[in-house]
mmCIF file of C-alpha atoms and ligand atoms in Angstrom:
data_model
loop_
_atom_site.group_PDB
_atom_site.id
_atom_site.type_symbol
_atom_site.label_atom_id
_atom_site.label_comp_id
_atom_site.label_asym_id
_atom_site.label_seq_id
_atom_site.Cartn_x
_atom_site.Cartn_y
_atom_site.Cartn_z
ATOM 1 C CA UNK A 264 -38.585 -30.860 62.988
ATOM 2 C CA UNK A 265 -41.741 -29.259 63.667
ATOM 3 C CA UNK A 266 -44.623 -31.204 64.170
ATOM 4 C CA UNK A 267 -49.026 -30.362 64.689
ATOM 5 C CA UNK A 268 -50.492 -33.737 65.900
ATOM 6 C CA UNK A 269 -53.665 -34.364 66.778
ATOM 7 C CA UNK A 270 -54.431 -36.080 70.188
ATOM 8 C CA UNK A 271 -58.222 -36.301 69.831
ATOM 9 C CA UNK A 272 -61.016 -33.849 70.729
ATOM 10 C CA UNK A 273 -59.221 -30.601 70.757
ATOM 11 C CA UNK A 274 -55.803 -32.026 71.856
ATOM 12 C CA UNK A 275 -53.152 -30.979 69.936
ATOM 13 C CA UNK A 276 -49.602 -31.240 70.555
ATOM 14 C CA UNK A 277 -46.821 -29.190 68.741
ATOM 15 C CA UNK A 278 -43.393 -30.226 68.274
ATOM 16 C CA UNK A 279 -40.475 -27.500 67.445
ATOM 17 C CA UNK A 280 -36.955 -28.656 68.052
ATOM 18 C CA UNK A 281 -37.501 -30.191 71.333
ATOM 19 C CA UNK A 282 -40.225 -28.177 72.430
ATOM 20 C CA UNK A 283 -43.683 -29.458 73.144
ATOM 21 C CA UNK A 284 -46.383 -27.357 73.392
ATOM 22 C CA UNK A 285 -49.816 -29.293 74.371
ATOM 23 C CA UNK A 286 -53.324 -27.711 73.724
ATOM 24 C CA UNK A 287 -56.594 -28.665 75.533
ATOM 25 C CA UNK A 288 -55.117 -31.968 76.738
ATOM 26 C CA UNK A 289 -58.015 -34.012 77.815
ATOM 27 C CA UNK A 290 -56.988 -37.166 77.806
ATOM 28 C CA UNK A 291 -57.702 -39.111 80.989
ATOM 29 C CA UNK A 292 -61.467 -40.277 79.836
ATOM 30 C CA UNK A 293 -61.086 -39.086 76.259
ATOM 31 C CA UNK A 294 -62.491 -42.037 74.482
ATOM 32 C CA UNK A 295 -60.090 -41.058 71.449
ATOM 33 C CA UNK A 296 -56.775 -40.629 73.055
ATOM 34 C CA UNK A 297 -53.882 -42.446 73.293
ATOM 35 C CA UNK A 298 -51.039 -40.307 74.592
ATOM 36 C CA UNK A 299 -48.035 -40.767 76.621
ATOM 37 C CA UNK A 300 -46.800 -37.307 77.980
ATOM 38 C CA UNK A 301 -44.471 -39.194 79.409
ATOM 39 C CA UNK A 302 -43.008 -40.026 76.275
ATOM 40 C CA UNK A 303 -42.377 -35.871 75.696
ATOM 41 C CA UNK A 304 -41.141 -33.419 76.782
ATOM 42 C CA UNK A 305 -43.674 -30.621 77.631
ATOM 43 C CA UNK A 306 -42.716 -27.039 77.300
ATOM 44 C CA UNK A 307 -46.134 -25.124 77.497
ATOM 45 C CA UNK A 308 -49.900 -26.300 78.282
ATOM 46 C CA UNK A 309 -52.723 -24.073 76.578
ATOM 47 C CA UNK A 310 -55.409 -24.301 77.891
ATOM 48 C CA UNK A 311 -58.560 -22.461 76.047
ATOM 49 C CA UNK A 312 -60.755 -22.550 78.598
ATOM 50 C CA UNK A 313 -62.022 -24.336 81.941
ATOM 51 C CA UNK A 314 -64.421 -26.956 80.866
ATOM 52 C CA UNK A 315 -63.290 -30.241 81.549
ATOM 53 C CA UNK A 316 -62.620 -31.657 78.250
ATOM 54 C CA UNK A 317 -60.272 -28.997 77.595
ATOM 55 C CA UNK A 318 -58.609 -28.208 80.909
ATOM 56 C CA UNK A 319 -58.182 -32.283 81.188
ATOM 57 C CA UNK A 320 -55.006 -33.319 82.407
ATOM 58 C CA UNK A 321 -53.324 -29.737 82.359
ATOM 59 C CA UNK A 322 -52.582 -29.847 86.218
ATOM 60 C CA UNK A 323 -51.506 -33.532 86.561
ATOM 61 C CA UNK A 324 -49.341 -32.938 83.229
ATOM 62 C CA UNK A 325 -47.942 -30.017 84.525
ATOM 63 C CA UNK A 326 -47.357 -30.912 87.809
ATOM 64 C CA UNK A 327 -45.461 -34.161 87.214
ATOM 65 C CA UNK A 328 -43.218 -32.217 84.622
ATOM 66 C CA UNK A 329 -42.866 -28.900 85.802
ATOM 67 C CA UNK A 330 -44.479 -27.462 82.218
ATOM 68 C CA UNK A 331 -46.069 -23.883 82.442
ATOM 69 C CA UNK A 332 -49.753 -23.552 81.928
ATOM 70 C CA UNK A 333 -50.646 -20.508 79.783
ATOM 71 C CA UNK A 334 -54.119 -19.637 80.048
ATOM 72 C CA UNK A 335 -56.458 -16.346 80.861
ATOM 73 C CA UNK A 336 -56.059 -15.093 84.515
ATOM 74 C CA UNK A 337 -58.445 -16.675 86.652
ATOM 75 C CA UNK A 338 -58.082 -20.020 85.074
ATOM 76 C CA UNK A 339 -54.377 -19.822 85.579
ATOM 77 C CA UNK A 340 -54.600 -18.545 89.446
ATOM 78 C CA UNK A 341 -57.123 -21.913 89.707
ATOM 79 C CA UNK A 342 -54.182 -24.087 88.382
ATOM 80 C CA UNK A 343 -51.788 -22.334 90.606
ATOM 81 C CA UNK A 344 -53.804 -22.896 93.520
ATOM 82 C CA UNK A 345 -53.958 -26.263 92.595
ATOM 83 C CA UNK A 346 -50.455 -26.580 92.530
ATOM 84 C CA UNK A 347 -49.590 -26.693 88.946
ATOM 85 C CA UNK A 348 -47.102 -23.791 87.438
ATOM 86 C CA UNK A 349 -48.843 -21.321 85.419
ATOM 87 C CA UNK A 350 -48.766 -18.064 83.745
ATOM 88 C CA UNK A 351 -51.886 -15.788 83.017
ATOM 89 C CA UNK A 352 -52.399 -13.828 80.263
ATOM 90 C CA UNK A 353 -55.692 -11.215 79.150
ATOM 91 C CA UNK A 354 -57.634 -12.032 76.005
ATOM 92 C CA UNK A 355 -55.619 -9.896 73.626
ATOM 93 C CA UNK A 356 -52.331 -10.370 75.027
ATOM 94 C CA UNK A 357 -49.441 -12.148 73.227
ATOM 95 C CA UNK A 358 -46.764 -14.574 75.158
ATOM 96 C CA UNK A 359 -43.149 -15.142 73.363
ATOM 97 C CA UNK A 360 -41.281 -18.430 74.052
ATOM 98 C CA UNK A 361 -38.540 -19.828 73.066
ATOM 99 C CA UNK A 362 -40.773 -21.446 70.087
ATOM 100 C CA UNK A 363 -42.582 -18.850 69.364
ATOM 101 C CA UNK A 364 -45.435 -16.890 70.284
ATOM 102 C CA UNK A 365 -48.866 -17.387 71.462
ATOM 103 C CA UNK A 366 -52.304 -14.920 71.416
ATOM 104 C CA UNK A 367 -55.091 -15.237 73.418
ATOM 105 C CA UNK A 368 -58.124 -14.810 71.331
ATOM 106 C CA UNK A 369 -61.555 -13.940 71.722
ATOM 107 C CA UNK A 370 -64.228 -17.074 71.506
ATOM 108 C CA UNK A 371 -67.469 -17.442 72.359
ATOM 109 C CA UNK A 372 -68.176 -19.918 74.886
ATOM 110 C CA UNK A 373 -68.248 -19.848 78.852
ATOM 111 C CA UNK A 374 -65.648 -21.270 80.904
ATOM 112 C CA UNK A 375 -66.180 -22.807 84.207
ATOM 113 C CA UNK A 376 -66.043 -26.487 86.229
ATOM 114 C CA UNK A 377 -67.622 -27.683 88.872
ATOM 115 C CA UNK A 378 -64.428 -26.033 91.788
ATOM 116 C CA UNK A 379 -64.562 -22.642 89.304
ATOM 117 C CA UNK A 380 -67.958 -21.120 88.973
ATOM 118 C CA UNK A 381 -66.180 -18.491 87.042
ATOM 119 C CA UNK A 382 -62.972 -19.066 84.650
ATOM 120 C CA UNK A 383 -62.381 -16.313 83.495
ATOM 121 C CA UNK A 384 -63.420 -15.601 79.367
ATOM 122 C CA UNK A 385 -62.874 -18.794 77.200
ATOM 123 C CA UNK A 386 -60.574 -17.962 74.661
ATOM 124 C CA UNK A 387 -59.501 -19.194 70.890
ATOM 125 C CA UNK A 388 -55.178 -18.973 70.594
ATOM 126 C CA UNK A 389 -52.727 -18.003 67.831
ATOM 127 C CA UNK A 390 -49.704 -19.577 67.397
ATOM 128 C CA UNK A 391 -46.613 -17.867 65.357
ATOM 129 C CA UNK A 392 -44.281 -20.568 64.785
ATOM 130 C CA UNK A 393 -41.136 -19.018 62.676
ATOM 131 C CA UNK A 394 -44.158 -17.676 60.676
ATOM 132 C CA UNK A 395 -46.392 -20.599 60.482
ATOM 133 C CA UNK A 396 -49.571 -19.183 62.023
ATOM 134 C CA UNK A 397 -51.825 -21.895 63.676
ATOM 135 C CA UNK A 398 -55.065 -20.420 65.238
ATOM 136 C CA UNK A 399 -56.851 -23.105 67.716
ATOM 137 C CA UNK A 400 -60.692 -21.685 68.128
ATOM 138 C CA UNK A 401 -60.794 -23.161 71.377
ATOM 139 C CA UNK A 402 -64.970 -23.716 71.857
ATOM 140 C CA UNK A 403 -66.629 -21.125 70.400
ATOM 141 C CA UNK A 404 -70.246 -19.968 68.230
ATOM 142 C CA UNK A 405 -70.255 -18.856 64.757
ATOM 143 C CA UNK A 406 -68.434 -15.328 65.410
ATOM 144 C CA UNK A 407 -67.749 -11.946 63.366
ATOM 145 C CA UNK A 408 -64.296 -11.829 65.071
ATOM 146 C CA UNK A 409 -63.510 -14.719 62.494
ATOM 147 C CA UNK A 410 -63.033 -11.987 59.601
ATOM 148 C CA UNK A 411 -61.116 -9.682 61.915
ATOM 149 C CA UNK A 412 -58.474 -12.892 62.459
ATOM 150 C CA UNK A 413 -58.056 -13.498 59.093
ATOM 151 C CA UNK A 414 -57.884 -9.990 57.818
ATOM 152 C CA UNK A 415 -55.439 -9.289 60.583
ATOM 153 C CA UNK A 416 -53.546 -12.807 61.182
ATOM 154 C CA UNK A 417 -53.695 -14.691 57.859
ATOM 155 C CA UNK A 418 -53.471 -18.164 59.903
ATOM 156 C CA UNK A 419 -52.756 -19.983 57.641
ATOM 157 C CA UNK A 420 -54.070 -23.655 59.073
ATOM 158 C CA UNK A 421 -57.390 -22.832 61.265
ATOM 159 C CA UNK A 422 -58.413 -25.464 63.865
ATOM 160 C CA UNK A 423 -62.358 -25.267 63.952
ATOM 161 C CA UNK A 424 -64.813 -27.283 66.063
ATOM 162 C CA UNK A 425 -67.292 -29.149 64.232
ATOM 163 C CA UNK A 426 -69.443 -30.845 66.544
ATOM 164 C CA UNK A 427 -72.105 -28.474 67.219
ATOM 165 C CA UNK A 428 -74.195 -28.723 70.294
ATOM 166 C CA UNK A 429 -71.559 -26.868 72.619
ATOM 167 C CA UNK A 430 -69.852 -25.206 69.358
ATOM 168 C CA UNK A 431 -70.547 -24.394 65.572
ATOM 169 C CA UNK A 432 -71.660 -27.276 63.980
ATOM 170 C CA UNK A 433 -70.113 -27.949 59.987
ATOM 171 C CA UNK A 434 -72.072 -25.409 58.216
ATOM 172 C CA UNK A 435 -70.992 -23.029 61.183
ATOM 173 C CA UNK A 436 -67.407 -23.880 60.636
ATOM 174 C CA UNK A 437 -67.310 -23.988 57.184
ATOM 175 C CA UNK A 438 -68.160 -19.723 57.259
ATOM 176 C CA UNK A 439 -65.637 -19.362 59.878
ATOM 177 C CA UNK A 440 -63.261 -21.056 57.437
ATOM 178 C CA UNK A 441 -64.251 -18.755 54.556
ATOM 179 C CA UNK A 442 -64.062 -16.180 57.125
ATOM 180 C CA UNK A 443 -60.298 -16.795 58.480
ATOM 181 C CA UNK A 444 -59.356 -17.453 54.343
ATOM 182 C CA UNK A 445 -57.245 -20.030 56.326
ATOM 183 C CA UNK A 446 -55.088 -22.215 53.125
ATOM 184 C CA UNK A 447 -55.454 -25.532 55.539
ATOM 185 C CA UNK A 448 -58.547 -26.379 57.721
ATOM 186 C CA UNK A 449 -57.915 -28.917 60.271
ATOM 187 C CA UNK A 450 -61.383 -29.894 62.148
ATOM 188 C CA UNK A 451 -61.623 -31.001 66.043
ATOM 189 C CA UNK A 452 -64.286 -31.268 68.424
ATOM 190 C CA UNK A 453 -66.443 -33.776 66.929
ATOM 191 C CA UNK A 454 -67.324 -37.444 67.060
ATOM 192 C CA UNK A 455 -66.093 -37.854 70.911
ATOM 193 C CA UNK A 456 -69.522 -38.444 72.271
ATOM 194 C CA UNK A 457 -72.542 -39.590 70.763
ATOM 195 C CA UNK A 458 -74.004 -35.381 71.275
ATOM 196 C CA UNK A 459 -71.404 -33.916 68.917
ATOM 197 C CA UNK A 460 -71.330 -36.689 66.071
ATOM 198 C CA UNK A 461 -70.550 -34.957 62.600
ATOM 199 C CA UNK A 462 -70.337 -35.949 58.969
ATOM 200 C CA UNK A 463 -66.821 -35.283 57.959
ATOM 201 C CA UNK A 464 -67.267 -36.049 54.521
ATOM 202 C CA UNK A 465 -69.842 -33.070 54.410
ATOM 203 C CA UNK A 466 -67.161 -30.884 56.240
ATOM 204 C CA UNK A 467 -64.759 -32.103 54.088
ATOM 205 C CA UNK A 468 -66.261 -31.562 50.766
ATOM 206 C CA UNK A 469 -68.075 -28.094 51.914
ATOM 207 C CA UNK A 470 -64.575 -27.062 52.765
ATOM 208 C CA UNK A 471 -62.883 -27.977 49.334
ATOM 209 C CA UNK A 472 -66.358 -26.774 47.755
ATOM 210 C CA UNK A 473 -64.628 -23.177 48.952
ATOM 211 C CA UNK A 474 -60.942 -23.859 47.460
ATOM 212 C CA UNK A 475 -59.464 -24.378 50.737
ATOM 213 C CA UNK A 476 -58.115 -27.359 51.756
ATOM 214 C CA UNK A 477 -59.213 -29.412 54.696
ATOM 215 C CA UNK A 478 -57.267 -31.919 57.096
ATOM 216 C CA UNK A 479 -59.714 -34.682 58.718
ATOM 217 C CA UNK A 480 -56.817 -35.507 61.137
ATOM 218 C CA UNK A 481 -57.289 -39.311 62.737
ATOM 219 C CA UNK A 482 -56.056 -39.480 66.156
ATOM 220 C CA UNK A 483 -52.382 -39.400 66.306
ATOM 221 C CA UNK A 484 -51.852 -38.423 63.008
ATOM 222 C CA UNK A 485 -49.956 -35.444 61.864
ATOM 223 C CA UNK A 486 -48.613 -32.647 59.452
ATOM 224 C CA UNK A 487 -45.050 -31.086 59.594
ATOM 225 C CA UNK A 488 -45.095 -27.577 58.938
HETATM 226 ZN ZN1 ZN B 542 -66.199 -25.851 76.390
#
């Protein structure tokens, strides 16, 4: 069984035969959320970058069930010091579990909280699943790297922000997703606080507008690849 659900802002959380590998898991003050690590078993955190609503529960989540981080190097030393397990990795390098593999991306964005002036580079990451390519944009701007992926990667379902404000708002997105040629566009980031509210029904029909298809997913909800 392999699983993509979505746990609300950029949460995700993959299921492969009794893996679990969580992205971004803010969930402790995520309006949206309603998940129960406890309930899984977690193989891997990914963690894009240091802001709070991405880094979230990483530490607790990984301390309490012994789960690796995987994030760039001086966000990963942070969580060590902090006493969670954790591996670092350089934007451009590649990890291979078990599972499958994961690439750390460029993106965009800064990366920092308020005990980390300095994070490190905030990164987007590409999953290779037995050849199901799932690219998580992490925060980021409108970027030319977006052709590069797709040329390069062909991921074939692309997990933009929408929200704008902090990230590329739906027209943004919708040129990244022409950008990545991406068959499945799955759209996160939005509608968790009153600054990033977006129309989804705009994203969704500029998306299908460009013959792609595009995944609103509700929270909790998800697709088997
Ligand atoms: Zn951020």
């Amino acid at each position: 069984m392999r699983k993509l659900t979505y746990i609300g802002h950029s949460a995700f959380f993959i299921e492969k035969d009794g893996d679990g590998i969580l992205i971004d898991p803010f969930i402790t003050g995520n309006p949206l959320a309603n998940f129960d690590y406890k309930q899984k078993r977690i193989s891997q955190i990914i963690v894009t970058h240091a802001h709070s609503d991405h880094l979230g529960d990483a530490i607790v989540i990984s301390k309490a069930t012994g789960a690796q981080i995987i994030a760039v190097f001086e966000l990963a030393n942070y969580c060590i010091d902090k006493g969670a397990k954790a591996i670092g990795v350089g934007i451009g390098g590649k990890l291979n579990f078990k599972w499958g593999s994961v690439k750390f991306l460029p993106a965009v964005h800064t990366s920092s909280n308020p005990d980390l002036p300095y994070g490190g580079l905030a990164a987007g990451v590409l999953l290779d699943i037995e050849g199901t390519t799932i690219y998580h944009a992490g925060d980021t701007a409108l970027m030319p790297d977006f052709s590069m992926i797709g040329e390069l990667y062909n991921p074939y379902y692309a997990i933009l922000p929408i929200g704008g404000y902090y990230t590329m708002d739906i027209e943004d997105a919708a040129i990244a997703a022409k950008m990545l040629f991406s068959p499945e566009i799955i759209p996160m980031h939005y509608n968790t606080f009153p600054n990033i509210k977006a129309d989804i029904q705009k994203f969704v029909n500029l998306i299908e507008e460009q013959g792609q298809k595009c995944l609103p997913l509700k929270v909790n909800e998800y697709v088997e690849f």
